[in-house]
């Protein structure tokens, strides 16, 4: 049931066949702000305006896989005169080569092609860049699902890294291993991730962007030696790993991004910040000699995340953003 505190919201999302962090956020939008979930994928685009208008929704949030948004015909908004919002976790790739350059500029184009009114993305700098392009963009950070990530007080040892080996992450691991720092890197299904993290004292996160040095020569070297010949640039926003690993009670070592301070993370208290891989090696060696301090840091980080960074928190933040957008539209209409 919709809440009187928030606009009446319809969320158009994909069909999920296994647990995903994005689905947890959508479910919290239903729970926290009374949103109606339309889990039909992009097939609803041809009649989305009619669907929204039929039940007097004031806001439609489209939260689909971006490739599906690209492949679809322009959304048919006929009959709907409310607010059209694009919600996406990966807008950072509009400006970053963190994986590759395939999506540079793509979100800006799709936003206009589908005639959205506003964008909610997960990076403060990314939102600012979008606004500089004339797009009404809002920052709501990533979060985590406490059903899967929590500090259960179990015995911990060692340091880990997880996820796909983006170039910057591979370069980080190569630097650490060349300096005799043993890191266990793994990839597991989402629903098993929190339990796996719970066995580690520390987790290394790399939000940075990596691109090949020397063009084709660098790409060839990278194929032979993953992590080699990579040019590193600062990251634009904190990855979801910053929240998942911290919520699971790991002491997180992460490259510093200014918005982390606004999210309550403090170097030496709820995380260990680094600027370069050499600094990461130096700091890891210093902290690794004091496992009790790392354990306390992980516990403090888990407490911070539970208090401020769950998907329930993010759903309420989105509700406040939607209320602001609707008020602005009403003021302009008046």
Coordinates of C-alpha atoms in Angstrom, one line a residue:
X1 CA 0.0 0.0 0.0
X2 CA 1.3 3.4 -0.9
X3 CA 2.5 5.7 1.9
X4 CA 0.9 9.2 2.3
X5 CA 4.4 10.5 3.0
X6 CA 5.7 9.6 -0.5
X7 CA 4.3 9.8 -4.0
X8 CA 2.5 6.9 -5.5
X9 CA 5.3 5.0 -7.3
X10 CA 5.4 2.2 -9.9
X11 CA 8.8 0.4 -10.3
X12 CA 9.4 -1.3 -13.6
X13 CA 12.1 -3.9 -13.1
X14 CA 13.5 -7.1 -14.6
X15 CA 12.4 -10.6 -13.9
X16 CA 14.9 -12.1 -11.4
X17 CA 15.7 -15.9 -11.5
X18 CA 18.2 -15.7 -8.5
X19 CA 18.8 -13.3 -5.6
X20 CA 20.5 -10.0 -6.6
X21 CA 21.3 -6.9 -4.7
X22 CA 19.2 -4.8 -7.0
X23 CA 16.1 -6.9 -6.4
X24 CA 16.5 -6.4 -2.6
X25 CA 16.4 -2.6 -3.2
X26 CA 13.3 -2.9 -5.3
X27 CA 11.6 -5.0 -2.6
X28 CA 12.5 -2.3 0.0
X29 CA 11.0 0.4 -2.2
X30 CA 7.7 -1.6 -1.9
X31 CA 8.2 -2.1 1.9
X32 CA 9.4 1.4 2.8
X33 CA 7.6 3.8 0.5
X34 CA 4.7 1.7 -0.7
X35 CA 5.9 1.3 -4.3
X36 CA 4.1 -1.1 -6.7
X37 CA 6.6 -3.5 -8.4
X38 CA 6.1 -4.5 -12.0
X39 CA 8.6 -7.3 -12.6
X40 CA 8.0 -7.9 -16.3
X41 CA 11.2 -6.7 -17.9
X42 CA 11.3 -4.4 -20.9
X43 CA 8.2 -6.0 -22.5
X44 CA 6.1 -3.5 -20.5
X45 CA 7.7 -0.5 -22.2
X46 CA 5.2 -0.5 -25.0
X47 CA 2.4 0.3 -22.6
X48 CA 4.1 1.6 -19.5
X49 CA 2.3 5.0 -19.6
X50 CA -1.1 3.3 -19.8
X51 CA -0.2 0.9 -16.9
X52 CA 1.0 3.7 -14.7
X53 CA -2.0 6.0 -15.5
X54 CA -4.5 3.2 -14.9
X55 CA -3.7 3.1 -11.2
X56 CA -3.0 6.9 -10.8
X57 CA 0.7 6.5 -10.2
X58 CA 2.6 9.8 -9.7
X59 CA 6.1 8.5 -10.4
X60 CA 7.4 5.7 -12.6
X61 CA 10.9 4.3 -11.8
X62 CA 12.5 2.3 -14.6
X63 CA 15.1 -0.1 -13.1
X64 CA 15.9 -2.4 -15.9
X65 CA 19.2 -4.0 -17.2
X66 CA 20.9 -1.3 -19.2
X67 CA 21.4 -3.5 -22.3
X68 CA 17.7 -4.1 -22.3
X69 CA 17.0 -0.4 -22.1
X70 CA 19.3 0.1 -25.1
X71 CA 17.7 -2.6 -27.1
X72 CA 14.1 -1.5 -26.5
X73 CA 12.1 0.9 -28.6
X74 CA 11.5 4.3 -26.8
X75 CA 9.2 3.9 -23.8
X76 CA 5.6 4.7 -24.6
X77 CA 4.5 7.2 -21.9
X78 CA 1.1 7.9 -23.5
X79 CA -1.5 8.7 -20.8
X80 CA 1.0 9.3 -18.0
X81 CA 1.8 12.8 -17.0
X82 CA 3.7 12.1 -13.8
X83 CA 7.5 11.9 -13.1
X84 CA 9.6 9.5 -15.2
X85 CA 12.8 8.4 -13.3
X86 CA 15.7 6.2 -14.4
X87 CA 17.3 4.3 -11.5
X88 CA 20.7 2.6 -12.3
X89 CA 23.6 1.3 -10.4
X90 CA 26.1 1.4 -13.2
X91 CA 25.9 5.0 -14.5
X92 CA 29.6 5.4 -13.6
X93 CA 30.4 3.6 -16.8
X94 CA 29.0 6.6 -18.7
X95 CA 32.3 8.3 -17.8
X96 CA 34.6 5.4 -16.7
X97 CA 36.6 2.6 -18.4
X98 CA 36.5 0.6 -15.2
X99 CA 35.5 -2.5 -17.3
X100 CA 35.9 -1.3 -20.9
X101 CA 34.8 1.8 -23.0
X102 CA 31.7 0.2 -24.4
X103 CA 29.3 2.4 -22.5
X104 CA 31.0 5.8 -22.5
X105 CA 28.2 8.3 -23.0
X106 CA 25.5 5.6 -23.3
X107 CA 23.4 6.6 -20.3
X108 CA 23.2 10.2 -21.4
X109 CA 21.9 9.1 -24.8
X110 CA 19.4 6.6 -23.4
X111 CA 18.1 9.0 -20.8
X112 CA 17.1 11.4 -23.6
X113 CA 15.9 8.8 -26.0
X114 CA 13.4 7.4 -23.5
X115 CA 12.4 10.9 -22.3
X116 CA 13.1 10.5 -18.6
X117 CA 12.7 13.5 -16.3
X118 CA 15.3 12.5 -13.7
X119 CA 18.1 10.1 -13.0
X120 CA 19.0 8.5 -9.7
X121 CA 22.6 7.1 -9.7
X122 CA 25.0 5.8 -7.1
X123 CA 27.9 8.2 -7.3
X124 CA 28.1 11.8 -6.2
X125 CA 30.7 12.8 -8.8
X126 CA 28.7 10.9 -11.5
X127 CA 25.5 12.8 -10.6
X128 CA 27.4 16.1 -10.8
X129 CA 28.7 15.3 -14.2
X130 CA 25.2 14.3 -15.4
X131 CA 23.9 17.6 -14.1
X132 CA 26.6 19.4 -16.1
X133 CA 25.0 17.8 -19.2
X134 CA 21.6 19.2 -18.3
X135 CA 20.2 16.0 -16.8
X136 CA 18.4 16.3 -13.5
X137 CA 20.5 13.8 -11.5
X138 CA 20.4 12.7 -7.9
X139 CA 22.9 10.8 -5.8
X140 CA 21.7 7.8 -3.7
X141 CA 24.7 5.6 -2.7
X142 CA 24.8 1.9 -3.1
X143 CA 24.0 -0.2 0.0
X144 CA 23.6 -3.8 1.0
X145 CA 21.1 -6.5 2.1
X146 CA 21.4 -7.4 5.8
X147 CA 19.9 -10.8 5.2
X148 CA 23.1 -11.8 3.5
X149 CA 25.8 -9.6 5.1
X150 CA 26.3 -9.4 8.8
X151 CA 29.1 -9.7 11.4
X152 CA 28.3 -13.0 13.2
X153 CA 31.4 -12.8 15.4
X154 CA 33.0 -15.9 13.9
X155 CA 36.7 -16.7 13.8
X156 CA 38.5 -14.8 11.0
X157 CA 41.8 -15.0 9.4
X158 CA 43.6 -13.8 6.2
X159 CA 42.8 -11.3 3.6
X160 CA 40.5 -11.6 0.5
X161 CA 39.4 -9.9 -2.7
X162 CA 36.4 -10.9 -4.7
X163 CA 34.6 -10.3 -8.0
X164 CA 35.5 -10.1 -11.6
X165 CA 39.1 -9.3 -12.3
X166 CA 38.8 -5.8 -13.8
X167 CA 42.1 -4.5 -15.0
X168 CA 42.7 -2.3 -11.9
X169 CA 41.8 -5.1 -9.5
X170 CA 44.2 -7.4 -11.3
X171 CA 46.9 -4.8 -11.1
X172 CA 46.3 -4.4 -7.4
X173 CA 46.6 -8.1 -6.8
X174 CA 49.7 -8.4 -8.9
X175 CA 51.4 -5.6 -6.9
X176 CA 50.5 -7.2 -3.6
X177 CA 51.7 -10.7 -4.6
X178 CA 54.9 -9.3 -6.0
X179 CA 55.4 -7.8 -2.5
X180 CA 54.8 -11.2 -0.8
X181 CA 51.3 -10.3 0.4
X182 CA 49.1 -13.4 0.1
X183 CA 45.5 -12.6 -1.0
X184 CA 42.8 -15.1 -1.6
X185 CA 40.7 -13.9 -4.5
X186 CA 37.3 -15.6 -5.1
X187 CA 34.1 -15.5 -7.1
X188 CA 30.9 -17.0 -5.5
X189 CA 27.2 -16.7 -6.1
X190 CA 25.7 -13.6 -4.4
X191 CA 23.7 -15.6 -1.9
X192 CA 26.9 -17.3 -0.6
X193 CA 29.0 -14.1 -0.6
X194 CA 28.3 -12.9 3.0
X195 CA 29.1 -16.2 4.5
X196 CA 32.4 -16.4 2.6
X197 CA 33.4 -12.9 3.6
X198 CA 32.6 -13.8 7.2
X199 CA 35.7 -16.0 7.4
X200 CA 38.2 -13.2 6.5
X201 CA 39.8 -10.6 8.7
X202 CA 40.3 -8.1 5.9
X203 CA 39.0 -7.5 2.4
X204 CA 40.8 -5.5 -0.3
X205 CA 38.6 -3.2 -2.5
X206 CA 39.7 -1.4 -5.6
X207 CA 37.4 1.2 -7.0
X208 CA 40.0 2.5 -9.5
X209 CA 39.9 2.5 -13.2
X210 CA 42.5 0.6 -15.2
X211 CA 43.3 0.9 -18.9
X212 CA 46.0 -0.8 -21.0
X213 CA 49.3 1.0 -21.4
X214 CA 50.9 1.2 -24.9
X215 CA 47.7 0.1 -26.8
X216 CA 47.9 -3.3 -28.4
X217 CA 51.2 -4.1 -26.9
X218 CA 49.8 -3.5 -23.4
X219 CA 46.8 -5.6 -24.2
X220 CA 49.0 -8.5 -25.3
X221 CA 51.1 -8.2 -22.1
X222 CA 48.0 -8.2 -20.0
X223 CA 46.7 -11.4 -21.6
X224 CA 50.0 -13.1 -20.7
X225 CA 50.4 -11.5 -17.3
X226 CA 47.1 -10.3 -15.8
X227 CA 47.6 -7.0 -14.0
X228 CA 50.7 -6.0 -16.1
X229 CA 50.9 -2.9 -18.2
X230 CA 47.9 -1.2 -16.7
X231 CA 47.5 2.5 -16.3
X232 CA 45.6 3.4 -13.1
X233 CA 43.2 6.3 -12.6
X234 CA 41.3 7.2 -9.5
X235 CA 37.8 5.7 -9.1
X236 CA 34.7 7.8 -9.6
X237 CA 32.5 6.2 -6.9
X238 CA 32.6 3.5 -4.2
X239 CA 31.7 0.1 -5.5
X240 CA 29.0 -2.0 -3.7
X241 CA 31.9 -4.1 -2.3
X242 CA 32.7 -1.3 0.1
X243 CA 29.4 -1.8 1.8
X244 CA 29.1 -5.6 1.5
X245 CA 32.5 -6.4 2.9
X246 CA 32.2 -3.8 5.7
X247 CA 28.7 -5.1 6.6
X248 CA 30.1 -8.6 6.8
X249 CA 32.6 -7.4 9.5
X250 CA 35.8 -7.3 7.4
X251 CA 38.3 -4.6 7.8
X252 CA 38.1 -3.0 4.4
X253 CA 41.2 -1.6 2.6
X254 CA 39.8 0.7 -0.1
X255 CA 41.2 3.5 -2.3
X256 CA 39.9 6.7 -1.0
X257 CA 37.0 8.5 -2.7
X258 CA 35.8 11.7 -1.0
X259 CA 32.2 10.7 -0.6
X260 CA 33.2 7.9 1.7
X261 CA 33.7 10.5 4.4
X262 CA 30.1 11.7 3.9
X263 CA 29.0 8.0 4.3
X264 CA 30.7 7.8 7.7
X265 CA 33.8 5.9 6.8
X266 CA 36.9 7.1 8.7
X267 CA 40.5 6.0 7.8
X268 CA 41.9 3.9 10.7
X269 CA 38.5 3.5 12.4
X270 CA 36.0 1.9 10.0
X271 CA 38.3 1.3 7.0
X272 CA 41.9 1.7 5.8
X273 CA 42.3 4.2 3.0
X274 CA 45.0 4.2 0.4
X275 CA 45.8 6.2 -2.7
X276 CA 48.3 4.0 -4.5
X277 CA 49.0 0.3 -4.5
X278 CA 52.4 0.9 -3.0
X279 CA 50.7 2.7 -0.1
X280 CA 48.3 -0.2 0.2
X281 CA 51.2 -2.6 0.6
X282 CA 52.8 -0.4 3.2
X283 CA 49.5 0.0 5.2
X284 CA 48.6 -3.7 4.9
X285 CA 51.9 -4.7 6.4
X286 CA 51.5 -2.3 9.3
X287 CA 48.0 -3.4 10.1
X288 CA 48.6 -7.1 9.5
X289 CA 50.8 -7.1 12.6
X290 CA 47.8 -6.1 14.8
X291 CA 44.9 -8.5 14.0
X292 CA 42.9 -7.3 17.1
X293 CA 42.9 -3.8 15.7
X294 CA 41.7 -5.1 12.3
X295 CA 38.9 -7.1 14.1
X296 CA 37.8 -4.0 16.0
X297 CA 37.8 -2.0 12.7
X298 CA 35.7 -4.6 11.0
X299 CA 33.2 -4.7 13.9
X300 CA 32.9 -0.9 13.8
X301 CA 32.4 -0.9 10.0
X302 CA 29.6 -3.5 10.4
X303 CA 27.9 -1.3 13.0
X304 CA 28.1 1.7 10.7
X305 CA 26.6 -0.2 7.8
X306 CA 23.8 -1.6 9.8
X307 CA 22.9 1.9 11.1
X308 CA 23.2 3.8 7.8
X309 CA 23.7 1.7 4.6
X310 CA 21.0 -1.0 4.3
X311 CA 18.7 -1.1 1.3
X312 CA 15.9 0.0 3.7
X313 CA 17.9 3.2 4.3
X314 CA 18.4 3.7 0.6
X315 CA 14.7 3.1 -0.2
X316 CA 13.8 5.9 2.2
X317 CA 16.4 8.1 0.6
X318 CA 14.9 7.5 -2.8
X319 CA 11.5 8.2 -1.4
X320 CA 12.7 11.6 -0.2
X321 CA 14.3 12.3 -3.6
X322 CA 11.0 11.4 -5.4
X323 CA 9.1 13.7 -3.1
X324 CA 11.5 16.5 -3.9
X325 CA 11.2 15.9 -7.7
X326 CA 7.4 15.8 -7.5
X327 CA 7.3 19.0 -5.5
X328 CA 9.6 20.7 -8.0
X329 CA 7.4 19.6 -10.9
X330 CA 4.2 20.7 -9.1
X331 CA 5.8 24.1 -8.5
X332 CA 6.8 24.5 -12.1
X333 CA 3.3 23.5 -13.3
X334 CA 1.7 26.0 -10.9

